[in-house]
CSV table of C-alpha atoms in Angstrom, one decimal:
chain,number,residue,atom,x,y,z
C,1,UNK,CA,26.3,135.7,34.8
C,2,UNK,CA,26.3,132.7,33.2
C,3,UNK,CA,29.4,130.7,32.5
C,4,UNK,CA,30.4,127.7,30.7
C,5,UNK,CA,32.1,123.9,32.3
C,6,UNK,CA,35.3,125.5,29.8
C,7,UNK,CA,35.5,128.8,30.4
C,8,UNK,CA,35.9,127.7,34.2
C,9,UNK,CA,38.1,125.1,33.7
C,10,UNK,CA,40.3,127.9,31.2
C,11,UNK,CA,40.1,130.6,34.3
C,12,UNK,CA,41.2,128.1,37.2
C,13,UNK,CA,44.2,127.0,34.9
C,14,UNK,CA,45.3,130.9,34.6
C,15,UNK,CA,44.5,131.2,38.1
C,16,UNK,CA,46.9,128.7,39.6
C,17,UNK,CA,49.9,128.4,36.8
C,18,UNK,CA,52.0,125.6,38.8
C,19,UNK,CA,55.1,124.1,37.1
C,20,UNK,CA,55.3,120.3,36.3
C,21,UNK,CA,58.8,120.2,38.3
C,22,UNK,CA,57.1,121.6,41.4
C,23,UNK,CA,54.5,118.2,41.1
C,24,UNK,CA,57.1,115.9,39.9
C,25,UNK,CA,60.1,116.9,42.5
C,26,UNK,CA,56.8,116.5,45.3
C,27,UNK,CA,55.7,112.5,43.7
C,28,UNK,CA,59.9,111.9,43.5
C,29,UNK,CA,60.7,113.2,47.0
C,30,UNK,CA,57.0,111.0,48.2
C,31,UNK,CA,57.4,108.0,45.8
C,32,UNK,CA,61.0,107.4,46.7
C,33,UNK,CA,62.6,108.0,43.5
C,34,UNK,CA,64.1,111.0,44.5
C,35,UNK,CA,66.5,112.2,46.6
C,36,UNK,CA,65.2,111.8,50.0
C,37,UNK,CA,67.9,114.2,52.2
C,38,UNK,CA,67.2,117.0,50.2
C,39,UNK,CA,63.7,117.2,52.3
C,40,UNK,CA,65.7,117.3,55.4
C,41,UNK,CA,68.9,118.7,54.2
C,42,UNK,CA,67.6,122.6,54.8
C,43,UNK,CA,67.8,122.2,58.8
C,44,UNK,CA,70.9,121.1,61.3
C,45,UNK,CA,69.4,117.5,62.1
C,46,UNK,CA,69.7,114.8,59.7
C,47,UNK,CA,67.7,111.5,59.6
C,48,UNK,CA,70.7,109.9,60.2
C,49,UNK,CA,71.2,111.6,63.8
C,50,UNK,CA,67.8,110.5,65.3
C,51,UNK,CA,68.2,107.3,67.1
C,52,UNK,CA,67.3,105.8,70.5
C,53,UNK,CA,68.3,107.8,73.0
C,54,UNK,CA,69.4,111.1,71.0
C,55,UNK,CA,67.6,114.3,72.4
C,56,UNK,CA,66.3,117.4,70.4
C,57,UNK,CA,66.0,120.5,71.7
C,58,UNK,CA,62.9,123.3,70.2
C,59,UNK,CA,63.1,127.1,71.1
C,60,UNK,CA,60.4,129.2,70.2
C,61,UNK,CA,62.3,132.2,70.9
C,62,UNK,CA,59.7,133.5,73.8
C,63,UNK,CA,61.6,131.2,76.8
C,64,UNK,CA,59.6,128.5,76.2
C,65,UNK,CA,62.1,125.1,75.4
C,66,UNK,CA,60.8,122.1,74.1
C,67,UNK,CA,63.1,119.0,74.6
C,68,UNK,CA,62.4,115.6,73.3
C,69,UNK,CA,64.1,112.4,74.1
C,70,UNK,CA,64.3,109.8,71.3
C,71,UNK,CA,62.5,106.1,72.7
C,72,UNK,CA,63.2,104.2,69.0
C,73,UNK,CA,61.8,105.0,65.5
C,74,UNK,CA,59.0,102.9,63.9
C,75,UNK,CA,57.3,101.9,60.6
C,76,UNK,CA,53.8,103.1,60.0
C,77,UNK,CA,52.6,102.9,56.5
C,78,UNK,CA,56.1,102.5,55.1
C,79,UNK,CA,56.8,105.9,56.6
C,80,UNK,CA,59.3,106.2,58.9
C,81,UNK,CA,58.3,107.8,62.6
C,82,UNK,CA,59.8,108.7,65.5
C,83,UNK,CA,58.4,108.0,69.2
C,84,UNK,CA,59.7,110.4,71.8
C,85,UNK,CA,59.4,111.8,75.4
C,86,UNK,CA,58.5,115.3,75.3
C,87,UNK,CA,59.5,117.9,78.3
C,88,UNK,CA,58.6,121.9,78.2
C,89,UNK,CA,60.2,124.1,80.3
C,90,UNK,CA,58.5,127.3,80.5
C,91,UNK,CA,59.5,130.4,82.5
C,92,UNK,CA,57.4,130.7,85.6
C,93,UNK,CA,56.0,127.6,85.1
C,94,UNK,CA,56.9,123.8,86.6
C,95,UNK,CA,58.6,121.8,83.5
C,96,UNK,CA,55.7,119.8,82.0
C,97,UNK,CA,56.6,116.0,80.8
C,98,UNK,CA,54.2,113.9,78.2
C,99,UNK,CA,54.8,110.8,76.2
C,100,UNK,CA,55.2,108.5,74.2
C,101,UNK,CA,54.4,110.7,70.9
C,102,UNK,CA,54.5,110.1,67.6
C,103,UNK,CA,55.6,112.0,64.5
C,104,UNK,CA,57.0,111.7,61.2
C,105,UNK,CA,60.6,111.6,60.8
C,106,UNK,CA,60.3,114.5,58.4
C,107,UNK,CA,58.2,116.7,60.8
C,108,UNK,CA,59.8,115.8,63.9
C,109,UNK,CA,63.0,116.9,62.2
C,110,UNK,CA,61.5,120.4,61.1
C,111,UNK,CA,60.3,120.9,64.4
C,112,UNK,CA,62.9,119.7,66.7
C,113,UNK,CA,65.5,121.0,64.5
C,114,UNK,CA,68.2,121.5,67.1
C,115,UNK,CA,69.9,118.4,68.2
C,116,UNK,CA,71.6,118.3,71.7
C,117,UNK,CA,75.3,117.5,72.5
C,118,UNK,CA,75.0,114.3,74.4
């Protein structure tokens, strides 16, 4: 079958209806000109909570615990990142340590989204 540049362009259009807020709400939260904490607002952790020193705990529910000790947050890219000591504990298992690592504020918080009295 043979189709046309339109009629393909006219079916991937009724294919993947998106709304303009979706795309605008995603180039505010990116750009800046929206409101930033509501991209970190859905979990316990706030940006405001990681600093130097500050640990973070991740349970995947299976015994395994992820623990992560804040070093210091850094710029890269005019993104905000956080640089960490990481520790796993796993049942039957010697605790395994790694770092430095590196992630972005926002996915470090949706990861490690259970911060630890101190």
């Amino acid at each position: 079958m043979i189709t046309t540049r339109q009629s393909k362009s006219q079916t991937a259009a009724q294919a993947s209806p998106r709304s303009s807020s979706f795309w605008q709400n995603l180039s505010g939260a990116l750009g800046g000109s929206g409101d930033r904490r509501s991209l970190f607002s859905r979990r316990g952790a706030n940006p405001d909570q990681v600093k130097a020193g500050r640990v973070f705990r991740h349970d995947d529910g299976s015994g395994r615990q992820e623990t992560a000790t804040v070093i210091g947050l850094c710029e890269i890219l005019g993104m905000t990142h956080v640089r960490y000591d990481l520790r796993i504990d796993q049942p039957g298992h010697r605790p395994f340590e790694d770092g430095p690592r590196v992630l972005g504020m926002k996915t470090f918080l949706d990861h490690f989204c259970e911060p630890v009295s101190s």
